Short mmCIF file of C-alpha atoms in Angstrom, two decimals:
data_model
loop_
_atom_site.label_atom_id
_atom_site.label_comp_id
_atom_site.label_asym_id
_atom_site.label_seq_id
_atom_site.Cartn_x
_atom_site.Cartn_y
_atom_site.Cartn_z
CA MET A 1 14.38 5.33 -3.09
CA LEU A 2 17.00 7.99 -1.91
CA PHE A 3 14.64 10.66 -2.74
CA LEU A 4 11.99 8.68 -0.75
CA LEU A 5 14.47 8.25 2.09
CA PHE A 6 15.12 11.83 2.63
CA SER A 7 11.77 13.37 1.49
CA ALA A 8 10.05 10.96 3.79
CA ALA A 9 12.26 11.76 6.66
CA LEU A 10 11.96 15.48 6.23
CA CYS A 11 8.21 15.27 6.16
CA ARG A 12 8.18 13.29 9.48
CA SER A 13 10.88 15.24 11.19
CA SER A 14 12.93 12.07 11.52
CA MET A 15 15.74 12.90 9.17
CA LEU A 16 18.31 12.47 11.94
CA SER A 17 16.92 9.07 12.85
CA LEU A 18 16.92 7.79 9.27
CA ILE A 19 20.53 9.02 8.65
CA LEU A 20 21.58 7.35 11.75
CA THR A 21 19.96 4.02 10.75
CA VAL A 22 21.66 4.31 7.18
CA LEU A 23 25.04 5.10 8.48
CA PHE A 24 25.31 3.16 11.81
CA LYS A 25 22.60 0.46 12.38
CA ASP A 26 23.26 -3.10 11.79
CA GLY A 27 20.65 -5.67 10.76
CA LYS A 28 18.20 -7.28 12.94
CA GLU A 29 15.39 -9.60 11.87
CA LEU A 30 11.99 -7.98 12.51
CA SER A 31 8.50 -9.41 12.60
CA VAL A 32 6.74 -6.38 11.17
CA ILE A 33 7.84 -3.18 9.06
CA ASN A 34 6.40 -0.02 10.20
CA ASN A 35 8.74 2.42 8.53
CA LEU A 36 11.63 2.96 6.40
CA ALA A 37 14.13 2.48 9.10
CA ASP A 38 12.50 -0.91 10.04
CA ALA A 39 12.80 -1.96 6.26
CA ILE A 40 16.48 -1.06 6.26
CA ILE A 41 17.27 -2.95 9.59
CA HIS A 42 15.39 -5.96 8.43
CA GLY A 43 17.06 -6.00 5.23
CA ARG A 44 20.51 -5.86 6.78
CA SER A 45 19.66 -8.81 8.96
CA GLY A 46 20.57 -11.08 5.88
CA THR A 47 17.61 -13.47 6.62
CA GLY A 48 15.66 -12.57 3.51
CA LYS A 49 12.54 -13.54 5.30
CA THR A 50 9.17 -12.09 4.07
CA VAL A 51 7.66 -9.68 6.71
CA PRO A 52 4.26 -8.07 6.78
CA ALA A 53 3.74 -4.30 6.64
CA GLY A 54 2.47 -2.69 9.85
CA PRO A 55 0.21 0.09 10.83
CA GLY A 56 2.98 2.72 10.23
CA VAL A 57 3.21 1.69 6.44
CA PHE A 58 -0.59 1.64 6.26
CA GLU A 59 -0.59 5.26 7.55
CA GLU A 60 2.02 6.21 4.81
CA ILE A 61 -0.08 4.61 2.27
CA ARG A 62 -3.25 6.40 3.50
CA GLU A 63 -1.46 9.77 3.15
CA SER A 64 -1.21 9.42 -0.60
CA THR A 65 -3.72 11.49 -2.35
CA LYS A 66 -3.89 8.78 -5.18
CA TYR A 67 -4.73 6.11 -2.68
CA ARG A 68 -7.39 8.34 -0.85
CA ASP A 69 -8.98 9.02 -4.27
CA ASN A 70 -9.00 5.39 -5.35
CA MET A 71 -9.62 3.50 -2.08
CA MET A 72 -10.91 5.75 0.79
CA PHE A 73 -14.28 7.21 1.48
CA ALA A 74 -17.72 6.61 -0.06
CA ASN A 75 -16.71 8.70 -3.05
CA SER A 76 -13.72 6.81 -3.97
CA THR A 77 -13.08 4.91 -7.30
CA ALA A 78 -13.49 1.51 -5.29
CA ALA A 79 -16.80 2.78 -3.78
CA LYS A 80 -18.14 3.90 -7.27
CA LEU A 81 -17.29 0.45 -8.63
CA ILE A 82 -19.32 -1.19 -5.84
CA ARG A 83 -22.14 1.39 -6.25
CA ASP A 84 -22.37 0.77 -10.12
CA GLU A 85 -22.55 -3.01 -9.66
CA ILE A 86 -25.20 -2.82 -7.07
CA LYS A 87 -27.28 -0.43 -9.13
CA GLN A 88 -27.25 -3.11 -11.87
CA LYS A 89 -28.35 -5.73 -9.40
CA ILE A 90 -31.11 -4.11 -7.46
CA ALA A 91 -33.61 -4.24 -10.25
CA THR A 92 -33.75 -8.02 -10.00
CA HIS A 93 -32.27 -8.52 -6.51
CA PRO A 94 -33.37 -5.76 -4.23
CA ALA A 95 -31.14 -7.17 -1.34
CA GLY A 96 -28.01 -9.31 -1.24
CA THR A 97 -24.29 -9.45 -1.21
CA ILE A 98 -21.81 -8.94 -4.02
CA GLU A 99 -18.17 -9.93 -4.05
CA SER A 100 -15.36 -9.39 -6.55
CA LYS A 101 -13.33 -12.20 -7.85
CA THR A 102 -9.87 -12.61 -6.42
CA GLY A 103 -7.71 -9.74 -7.43
CA PHE A 104 -10.37 -8.46 -9.99
CA LYS A 105 -8.46 -5.19 -10.28
CA GLN A 106 -4.98 -5.94 -11.19
CA HIS A 107 -2.01 -3.66 -10.87
CA ILE A 108 -3.29 -0.61 -9.13
CA CYS A 109 -0.10 1.20 -8.24
CA PHE A 110 0.48 3.63 -5.46
CA GLN A 111 3.52 5.08 -3.64
CA CYS A 112 4.65 5.46 -0.01
CA ASP A 113 7.88 6.09 1.71
CA THR A 114 8.77 2.48 2.83
CA LEU A 115 7.49 0.54 -0.21
CA GLY A 116 8.35 3.22 -2.87
CA ASN A 117 6.18 2.46 -5.94
CA PHE A 118 4.10 -0.65 -5.50
CA CYS A 119 1.34 -2.50 -7.35
CA GLY A 120 -1.24 -4.50 -5.88
CA LYS A 121 -4.66 -5.93 -6.37
CA MET A 122 -7.95 -5.02 -4.95
CA ASN A 123 -11.10 -7.08 -3.90
CA TYR A 124 -14.29 -6.12 -2.34
CA VAL A 125 -17.43 -7.46 -0.68
CA ALA A 126 -20.72 -5.54 -0.07
CA THR A 127 -24.08 -6.24 1.27
CA TYR A 128 -27.14 -4.21 0.26
CA LYS A 129 -30.73 -3.93 1.41
CA PRO A 130 -33.74 -1.77 0.47
CA THR A 131 -34.71 1.17 2.73
CA ASP A 132 -37.71 3.73 2.49
CA CYS A 133 -35.55 5.94 0.21
CA GLY A 134 -33.52 3.55 -1.77
CA THR A 135 -30.81 1.07 -0.93
CA HIS A 136 -28.35 0.97 1.95
CA VAL A 137 -24.97 -0.36 1.31
CA THR A 138 -22.18 -1.58 3.60
CA ALA A 139 -18.96 -2.57 1.85
CA SER A 140 -15.19 -3.22 2.36
CA ALA A 141 -12.42 -3.01 -0.16
CA TYR A 142 -9.25 -4.86 0.34
CA TYR A 143 -5.84 -3.72 -1.34
CA PHE A 144 -3.18 -6.40 -1.06
CA GLY A 145 0.08 -7.51 -2.54
CA VAL A 146 3.88 -8.26 -2.09
CA ASP A 147 6.55 -5.64 -2.66
CA PRO A 148 10.03 -6.98 -3.19
CA TRP A 149 12.63 -4.76 -1.32
CA ASP A 150 15.40 -5.16 -3.91
CA PHE A 151 16.56 -1.83 -5.28
CA VAL A 152 16.24 -3.11 -8.90
CA PRO A 153 15.73 -0.35 -11.42
CA ASN A 154 12.13 -0.28 -12.67
CA ALA A 155 11.83 -0.57 -16.49
CA GLY A 156 8.95 1.97 -16.56
CA SER A 157 10.98 4.72 -14.84
CA SER A 158 13.56 7.10 -16.19
CA ASP A 159 17.30 6.53 -15.66
CA SER A 160 17.30 9.53 -13.27
CA ASP A 161 14.40 8.20 -11.32
CA ASN A 162 15.90 4.69 -11.09
CA PHE A 163 19.23 6.32 -9.92
CA TRP A 164 17.65 8.31 -7.02
CA ARG A 165 15.00 5.78 -6.00
CA GLU A 166 16.84 2.43 -6.43
CA GLN A 167 20.62 2.50 -7.24
CA LEU A 168 21.87 5.01 -4.83
CA PRO A 169 19.63 3.98 -1.99
CA GLY A 170 20.77 0.34 -2.61
CA LYS A 171 24.37 1.38 -2.18
CA LEU A 172 23.50 3.44 1.06
CA VAL A 173 21.58 0.32 2.51
CA ASN A 174 24.51 -1.87 1.69
CA LEU A 175 26.95 0.27 3.71
CA ARG A 176 26.47 -1.97 6.74
CA GLY A 177 25.33 -5.37 7.58
CA ASN A 178 24.57 -8.25 5.26
CA PHE A 179 21.61 -6.94 3.13
CA LYS A 180 19.51 -9.64 1.51
CA VAL A 181 16.52 -8.95 -0.69
CA TYR A 182 13.12 -9.72 0.94
CA ASP A 183 9.58 -9.14 0.36
CA ILE A 184 7.14 -7.09 2.32
CA THR A 185 3.42 -8.13 2.24
CA TYR A 186 0.51 -5.79 2.70
CA ASN A 187 -3.16 -6.10 3.10
CA ILE A 188 -5.06 -2.91 3.93
CA SER A 189 -8.85 -2.52 4.06
CA GLU A 190 -11.26 0.35 3.77
CA THR A 191 -14.93 0.23 4.79
CA TYR A 192 -17.90 2.26 3.23
CA GLU A 193 -21.41 2.96 4.10
CA PHE A 194 -23.72 4.81 1.64
CA ASP A 195 -27.19 4.94 0.20
CA ILE A 196 -28.28 4.67 -3.36
CA THR A 197 -31.46 6.75 -3.73
CA ASN A 198 -34.35 5.73 -5.97
#
């Protein structure tokens, strides 16, 4: 997390703001988390209340190459899953709607500054209809989950990674206020339109 705290801030030219938050800002209950400073301030409020991620966090998530490759655009992994399922259906059902089961794709993990490493689930829904050249598809994929803001070492990470991303940041966040573990919920969607040619 410390690495994330400082690398994130450097990339966004907000290092000073983040340092001031870590060193001097007390807690305050927030209704949405848009960045790392918000996450620190809400955690220091001591309420422990679950808070949704806002547009700022979604922007961070969308900056990740892994997220873009898996979730965004008509050539993403999610769009390819949808395309493959529709290709199987159009022989017997030339038009219709497909929908994934709840959380069909378990534990897809990404990383962003505010949430660190986080693993959620993905669902999708798509409608398709025949055209002169093939099949036109309109689809949406949804990535959702809950990320505990707890600074607990990750069993799948190295000791060094846990020190920099969890243990040291936890100590820094606990410098002020009454930090209490809480959850950040997220639900981000992507929309695709593409054609499957005959």
